CSV table of C-alpha atoms and ligand atoms in Angstrom, one decimal:
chain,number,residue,atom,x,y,z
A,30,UNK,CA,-54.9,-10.4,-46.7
A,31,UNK,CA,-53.3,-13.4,-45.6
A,32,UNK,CA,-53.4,-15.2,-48.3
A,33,UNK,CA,-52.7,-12.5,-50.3
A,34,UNK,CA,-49.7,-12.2,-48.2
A,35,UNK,CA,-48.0,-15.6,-48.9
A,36,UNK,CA,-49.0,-15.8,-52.5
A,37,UNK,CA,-46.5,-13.0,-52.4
A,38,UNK,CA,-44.0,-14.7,-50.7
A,39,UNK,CA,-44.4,-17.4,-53.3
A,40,UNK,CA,-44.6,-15.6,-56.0
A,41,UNK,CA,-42.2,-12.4,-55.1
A,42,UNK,CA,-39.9,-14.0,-52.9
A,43,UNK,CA,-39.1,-12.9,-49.3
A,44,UNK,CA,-37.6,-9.8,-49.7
A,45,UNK,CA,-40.1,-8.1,-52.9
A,46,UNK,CA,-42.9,-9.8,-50.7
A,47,UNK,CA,-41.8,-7.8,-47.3
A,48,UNK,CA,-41.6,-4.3,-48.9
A,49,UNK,CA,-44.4,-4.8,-51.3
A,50,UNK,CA,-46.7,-5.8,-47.8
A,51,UNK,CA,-45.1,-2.9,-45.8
A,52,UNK,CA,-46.1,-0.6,-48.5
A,53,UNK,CA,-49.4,-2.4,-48.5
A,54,UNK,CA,-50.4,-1.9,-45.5
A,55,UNK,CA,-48.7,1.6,-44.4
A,56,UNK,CA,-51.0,3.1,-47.4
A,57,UNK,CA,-54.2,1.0,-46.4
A,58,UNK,CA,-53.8,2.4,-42.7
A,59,UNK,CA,-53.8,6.2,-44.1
A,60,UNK,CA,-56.6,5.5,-46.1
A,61,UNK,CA,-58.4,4.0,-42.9
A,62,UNK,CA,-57.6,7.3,-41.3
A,63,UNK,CA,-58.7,9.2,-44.2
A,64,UNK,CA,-62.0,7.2,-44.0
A,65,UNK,CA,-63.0,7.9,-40.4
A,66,UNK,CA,-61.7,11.7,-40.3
A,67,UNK,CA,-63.4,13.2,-43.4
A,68,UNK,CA,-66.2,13.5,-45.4
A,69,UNK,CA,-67.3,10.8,-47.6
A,70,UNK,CA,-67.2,11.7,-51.3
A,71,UNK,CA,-67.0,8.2,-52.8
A,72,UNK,CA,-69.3,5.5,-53.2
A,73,UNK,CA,-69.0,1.9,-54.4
A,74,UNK,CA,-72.5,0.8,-56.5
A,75,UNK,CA,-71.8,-2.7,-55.8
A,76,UNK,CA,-72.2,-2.9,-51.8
A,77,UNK,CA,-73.2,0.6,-51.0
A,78,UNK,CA,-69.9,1.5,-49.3
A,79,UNK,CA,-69.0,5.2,-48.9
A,80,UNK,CA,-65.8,7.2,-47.9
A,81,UNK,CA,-63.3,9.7,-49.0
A,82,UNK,CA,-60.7,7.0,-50.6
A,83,UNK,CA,-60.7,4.0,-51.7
A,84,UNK,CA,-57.6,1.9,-51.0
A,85,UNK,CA,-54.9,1.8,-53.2
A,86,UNK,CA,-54.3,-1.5,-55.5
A,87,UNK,CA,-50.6,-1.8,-55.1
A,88,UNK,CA,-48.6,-4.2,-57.2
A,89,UNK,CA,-44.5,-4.8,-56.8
A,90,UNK,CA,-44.4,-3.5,-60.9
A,91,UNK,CA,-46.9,-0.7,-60.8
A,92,UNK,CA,-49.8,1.0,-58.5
A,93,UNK,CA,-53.0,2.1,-59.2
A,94,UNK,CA,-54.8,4.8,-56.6
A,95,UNK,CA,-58.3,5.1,-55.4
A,96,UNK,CA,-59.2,1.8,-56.8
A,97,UNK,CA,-60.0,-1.1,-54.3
A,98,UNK,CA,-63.2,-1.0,-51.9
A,99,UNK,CA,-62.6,-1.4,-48.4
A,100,UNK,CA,-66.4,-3.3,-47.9
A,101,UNK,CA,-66.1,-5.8,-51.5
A,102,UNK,CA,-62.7,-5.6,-53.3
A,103,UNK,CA,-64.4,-4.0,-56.0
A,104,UNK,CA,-61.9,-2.4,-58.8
A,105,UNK,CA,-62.6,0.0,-60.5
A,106,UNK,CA,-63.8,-1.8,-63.6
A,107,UNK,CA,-66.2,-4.0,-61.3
A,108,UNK,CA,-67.8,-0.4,-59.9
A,109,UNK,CA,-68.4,0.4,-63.9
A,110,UNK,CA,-69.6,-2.8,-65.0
A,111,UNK,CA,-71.8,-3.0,-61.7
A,112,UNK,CA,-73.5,0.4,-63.2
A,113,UNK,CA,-73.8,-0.5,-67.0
A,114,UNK,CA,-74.5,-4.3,-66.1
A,115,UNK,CA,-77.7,-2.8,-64.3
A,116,UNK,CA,-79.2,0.3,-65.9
A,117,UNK,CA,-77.7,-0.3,-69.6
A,118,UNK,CA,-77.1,-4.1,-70.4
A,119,UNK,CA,-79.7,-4.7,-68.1
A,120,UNK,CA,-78.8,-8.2,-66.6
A,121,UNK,CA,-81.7,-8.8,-64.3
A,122,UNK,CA,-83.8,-9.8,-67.1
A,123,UNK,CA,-81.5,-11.3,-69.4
A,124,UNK,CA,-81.9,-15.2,-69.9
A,125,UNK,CA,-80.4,-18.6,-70.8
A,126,UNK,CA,-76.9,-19.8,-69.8
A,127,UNK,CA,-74.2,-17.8,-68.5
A,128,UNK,CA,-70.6,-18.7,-68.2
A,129,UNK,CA,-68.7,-16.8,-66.3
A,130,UNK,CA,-65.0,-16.5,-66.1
A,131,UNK,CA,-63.1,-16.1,-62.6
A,132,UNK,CA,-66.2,-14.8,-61.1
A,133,UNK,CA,-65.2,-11.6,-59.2
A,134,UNK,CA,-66.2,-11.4,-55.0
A,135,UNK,CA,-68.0,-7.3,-55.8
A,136,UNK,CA,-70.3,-9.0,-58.7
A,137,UNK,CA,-71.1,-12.3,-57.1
A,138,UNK,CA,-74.6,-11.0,-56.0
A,139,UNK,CA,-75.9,-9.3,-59.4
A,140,UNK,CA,-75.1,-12.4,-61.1
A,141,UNK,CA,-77.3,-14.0,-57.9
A,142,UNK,CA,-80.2,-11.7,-58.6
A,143,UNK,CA,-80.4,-12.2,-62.7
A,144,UNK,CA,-82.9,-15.2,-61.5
A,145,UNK,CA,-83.5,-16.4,-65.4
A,146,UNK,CA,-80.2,-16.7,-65.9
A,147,UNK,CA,-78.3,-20.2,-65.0
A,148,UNK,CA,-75.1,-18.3,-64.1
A,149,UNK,CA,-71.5,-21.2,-64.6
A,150,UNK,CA,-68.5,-20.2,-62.8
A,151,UNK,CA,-65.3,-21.4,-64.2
A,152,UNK,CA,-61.9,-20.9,-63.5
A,153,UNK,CA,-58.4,-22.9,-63.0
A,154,UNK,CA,-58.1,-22.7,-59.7
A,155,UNK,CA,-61.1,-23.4,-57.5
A,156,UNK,CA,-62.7,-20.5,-55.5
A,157,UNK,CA,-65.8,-19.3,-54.4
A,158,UNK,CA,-68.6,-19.2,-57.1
A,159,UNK,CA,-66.9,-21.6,-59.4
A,160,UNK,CA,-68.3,-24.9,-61.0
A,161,UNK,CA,-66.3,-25.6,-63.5
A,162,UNK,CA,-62.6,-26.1,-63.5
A,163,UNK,CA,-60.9,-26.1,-66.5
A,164,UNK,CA,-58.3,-24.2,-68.9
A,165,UNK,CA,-59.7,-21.2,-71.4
A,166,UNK,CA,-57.4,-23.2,-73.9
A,167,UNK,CA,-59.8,-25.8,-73.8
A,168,UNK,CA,-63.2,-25.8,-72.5
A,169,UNK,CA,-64.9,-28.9,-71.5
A,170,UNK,CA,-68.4,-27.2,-73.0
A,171,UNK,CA,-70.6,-28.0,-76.1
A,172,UNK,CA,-70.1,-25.7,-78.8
A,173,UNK,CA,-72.9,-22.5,-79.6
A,174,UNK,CA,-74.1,-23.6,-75.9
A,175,UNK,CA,-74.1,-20.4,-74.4
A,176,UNK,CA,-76.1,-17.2,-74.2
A,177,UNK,CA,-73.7,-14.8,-72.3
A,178,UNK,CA,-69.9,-15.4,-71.3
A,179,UNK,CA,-68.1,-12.8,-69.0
A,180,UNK,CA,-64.8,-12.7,-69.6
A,181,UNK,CA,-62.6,-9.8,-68.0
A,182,UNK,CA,-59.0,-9.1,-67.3
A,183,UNK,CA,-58.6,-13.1,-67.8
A,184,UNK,CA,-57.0,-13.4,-71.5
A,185,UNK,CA,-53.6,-11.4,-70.3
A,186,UNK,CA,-53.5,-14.6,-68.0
A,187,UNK,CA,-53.7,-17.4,-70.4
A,188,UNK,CA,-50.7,-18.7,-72.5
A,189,UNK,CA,-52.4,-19.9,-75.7
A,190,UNK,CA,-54.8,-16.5,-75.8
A,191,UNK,CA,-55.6,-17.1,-79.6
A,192,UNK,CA,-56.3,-20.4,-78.7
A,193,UNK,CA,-58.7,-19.2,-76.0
A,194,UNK,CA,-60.6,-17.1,-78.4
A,195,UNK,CA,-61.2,-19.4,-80.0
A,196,UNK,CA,-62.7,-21.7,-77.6
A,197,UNK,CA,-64.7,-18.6,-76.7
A,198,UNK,CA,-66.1,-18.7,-80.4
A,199,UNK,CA,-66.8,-21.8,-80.2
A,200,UNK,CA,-68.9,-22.1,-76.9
A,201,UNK,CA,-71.0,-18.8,-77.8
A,202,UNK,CA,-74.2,-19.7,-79.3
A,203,UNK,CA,-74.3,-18.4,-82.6
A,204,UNK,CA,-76.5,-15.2,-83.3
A,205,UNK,CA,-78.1,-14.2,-79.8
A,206,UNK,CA,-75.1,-15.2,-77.7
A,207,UNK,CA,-72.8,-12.0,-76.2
A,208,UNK,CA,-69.1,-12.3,-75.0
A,209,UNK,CA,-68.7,-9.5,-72.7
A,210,UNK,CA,-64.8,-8.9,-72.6
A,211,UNK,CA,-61.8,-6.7,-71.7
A,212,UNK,CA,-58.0,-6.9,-71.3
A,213,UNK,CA,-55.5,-4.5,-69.9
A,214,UNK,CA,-54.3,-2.1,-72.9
A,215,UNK,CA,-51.8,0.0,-73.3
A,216,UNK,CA,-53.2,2.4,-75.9
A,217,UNK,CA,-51.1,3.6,-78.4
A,218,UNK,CA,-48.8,0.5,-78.8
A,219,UNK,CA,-49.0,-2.9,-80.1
A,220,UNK,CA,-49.5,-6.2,-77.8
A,221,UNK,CA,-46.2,-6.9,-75.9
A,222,UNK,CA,-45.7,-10.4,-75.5
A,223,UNK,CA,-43.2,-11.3,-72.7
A,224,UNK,CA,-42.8,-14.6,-73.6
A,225,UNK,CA,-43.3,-15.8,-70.0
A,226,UNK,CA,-45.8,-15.0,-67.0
A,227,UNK,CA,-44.4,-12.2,-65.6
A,228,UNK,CA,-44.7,-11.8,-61.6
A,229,UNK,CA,-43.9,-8.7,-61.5
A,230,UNK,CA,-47.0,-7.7,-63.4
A,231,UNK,CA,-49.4,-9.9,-61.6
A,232,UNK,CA,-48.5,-12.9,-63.5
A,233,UNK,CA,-49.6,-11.4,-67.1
A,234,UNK,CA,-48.6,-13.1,-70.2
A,235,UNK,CA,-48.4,-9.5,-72.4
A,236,UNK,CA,-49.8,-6.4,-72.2
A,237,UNK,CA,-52.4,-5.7,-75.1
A,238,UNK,CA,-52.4,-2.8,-77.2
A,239,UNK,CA,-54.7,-1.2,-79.9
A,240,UNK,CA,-54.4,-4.3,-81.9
A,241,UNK,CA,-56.6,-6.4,-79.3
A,242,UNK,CA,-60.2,-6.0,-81.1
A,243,UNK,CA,-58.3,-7.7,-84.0
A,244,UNK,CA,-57.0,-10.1,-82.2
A,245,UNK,CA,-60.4,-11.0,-81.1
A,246,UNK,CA,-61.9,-11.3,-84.6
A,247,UNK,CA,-59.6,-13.4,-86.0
A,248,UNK,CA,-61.7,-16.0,-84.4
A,249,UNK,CA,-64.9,-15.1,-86.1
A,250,UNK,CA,-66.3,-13.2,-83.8
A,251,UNK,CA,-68.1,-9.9,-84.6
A,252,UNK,CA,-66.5,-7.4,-82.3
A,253,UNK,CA,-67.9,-3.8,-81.3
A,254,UNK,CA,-66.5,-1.6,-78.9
A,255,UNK,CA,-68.3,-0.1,-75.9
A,256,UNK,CA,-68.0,2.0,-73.0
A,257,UNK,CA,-69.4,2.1,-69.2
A,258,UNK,CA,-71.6,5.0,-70.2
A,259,UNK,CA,-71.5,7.1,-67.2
A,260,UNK,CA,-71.6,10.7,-66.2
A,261,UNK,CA,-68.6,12.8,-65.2
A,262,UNK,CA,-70.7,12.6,-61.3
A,263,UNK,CA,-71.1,9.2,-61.8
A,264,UNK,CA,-67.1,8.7,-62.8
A,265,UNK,CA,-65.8,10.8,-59.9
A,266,UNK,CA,-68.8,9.2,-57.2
A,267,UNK,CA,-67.5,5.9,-58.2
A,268,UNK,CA,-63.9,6.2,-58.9
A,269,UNK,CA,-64.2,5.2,-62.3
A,270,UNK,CA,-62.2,6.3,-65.7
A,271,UNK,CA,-63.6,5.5,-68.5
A,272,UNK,CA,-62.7,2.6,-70.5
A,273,UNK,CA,-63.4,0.5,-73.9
A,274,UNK,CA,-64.7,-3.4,-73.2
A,275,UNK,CA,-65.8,-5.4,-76.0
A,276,UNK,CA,-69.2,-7.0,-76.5
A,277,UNK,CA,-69.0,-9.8,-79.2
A,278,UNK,CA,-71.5,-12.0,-81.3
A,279,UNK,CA,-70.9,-15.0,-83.5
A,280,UNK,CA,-72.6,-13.5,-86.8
A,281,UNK,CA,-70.4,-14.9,-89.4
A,282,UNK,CA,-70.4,-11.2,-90.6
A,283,UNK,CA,-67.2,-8.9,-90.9
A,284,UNK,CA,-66.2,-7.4,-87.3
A,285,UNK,CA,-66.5,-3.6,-86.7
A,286,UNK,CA,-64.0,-1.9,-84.0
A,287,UNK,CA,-62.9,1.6,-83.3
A,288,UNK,CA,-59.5,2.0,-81.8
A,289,UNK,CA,-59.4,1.8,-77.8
A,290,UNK,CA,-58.3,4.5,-76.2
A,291,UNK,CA,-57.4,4.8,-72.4
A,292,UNK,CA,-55.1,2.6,-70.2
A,293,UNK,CA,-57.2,0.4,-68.2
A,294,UNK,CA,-56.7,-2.7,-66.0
B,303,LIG,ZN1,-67.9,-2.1,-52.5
């Protein structure tokens, strides 16, 4: 929270930063309250945390409710994934070489107990989990080197994306190798490119739209959507709406995609 704090301040300025943590913190004190007073109704798969709410994820340009754990910091995509990683992708036996792309705190120990797979963090900026530092733009890693890359909510961060999906291709090895991938979208629209990193929307470069799976193929890549897979229970146990994600392949053959549907970050 402290950190978090004065990346604000950094990022915000004084003032946005003030009422942005006020707000912060007034809503994560009634959820607290919430959490010790009533029944729990929601769980979060990835640490076994239950509780009637989960805290709010509140940015200065837009909030989304019910959607942070209080025990991991899972979002809501990371309580999906967590689910379809397990019982449908089935992670623990998967094997090879893994790179994984700004490693996120709520998966750290799934990727820990898929044992046959050597699991690479990588990211800009160094934090826990990562071994590699480097830019998307340009990956210091042999080409058709790796079996699975994880890449999610990381593209609407990078300058250069086509550039980075490139480098993606590139890096997956051809055939057996999976990209695993997802992006905000705005469904209904094209990609808005702002032209700058905007702070206001946790420092995104554009907001996709229904045009993203083609973005992706342009590289190559064989792209097919795909969704979490889970039950109405399942979706209201875990907080979860359901959302598209993209698993790739290098096939050299013509990509396939459906139109996304459902605003997800
Ligand atoms: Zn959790």
């Amino acid at each position: 929270m402290f950190t978090w704090g004065r990346e604000q301040f950094r990022e915000q300025g004084a003032s946005s930063a003030i009422k942005l943590i006020i707000r912060v913190v007034w809503s994560r004190t009634k959820v607290q309250l919430a959490n010790k007073l009533l029944v729990p109704t929601k769980r979060c798969p990835c640490c076994g945390w239950t509780g009637r709410k989960f805290y709010d994820y509140i940015e200065v340009g837009y909030i989304v409710r019910n959607s942070v754990c209080p025990r991991c910091d899972s979002h809501v995509r990371h309580r999906a994934f967590y689910v379809w990683l397990v019982e449908k992708f089935q992670i623990r036996n998967k094997k090879g070489t893994a790179l994984v792309f700004a490693p996120e705190r709520a998966l750290l120990p799934l990727w820990e107990e898929a044992a046959q797979l050597k699991v690479i963090g990588i990211d800009i900026a160094s934090a826990r989990g990562i071994d590699i530092l480097a830019n998307l733009e340009k990956l210091p890693i042999a080409s058709d080197s790796m079996d699975l890359i994880w890449c999610h909510h990381v593209l609407e961060h990078v300058q250069h994306d086509r550039l980075a999906i490139r480098e993606l291709y590139r890096v997956l090895r051809e055939f057996s190798g999976e990209l695993i991938v997802s992006v905000p979208v705005e469904v209904g629209t094209s990609t808005d490119e702002y032209g700058f990193a905007d702070p206001t929307m946790s420092g995104h470069w554009r907001m996709y739209g229904d045009d993203f799976a083609e973005r992706l193929a342009e590289s190559g890549l064989t792209v097919e959507t795909r969704y979490y897979e889970l039950s109405p229970e399942d979706c209201r146990l875990f907080c979860v709406t359901p959302e598209p994600f993209f698993l790739c392949r290098k096939t050299g053959a013509s990509y396939k995609t459906e139109t996304a549907s459902g605003r997800h970050r």
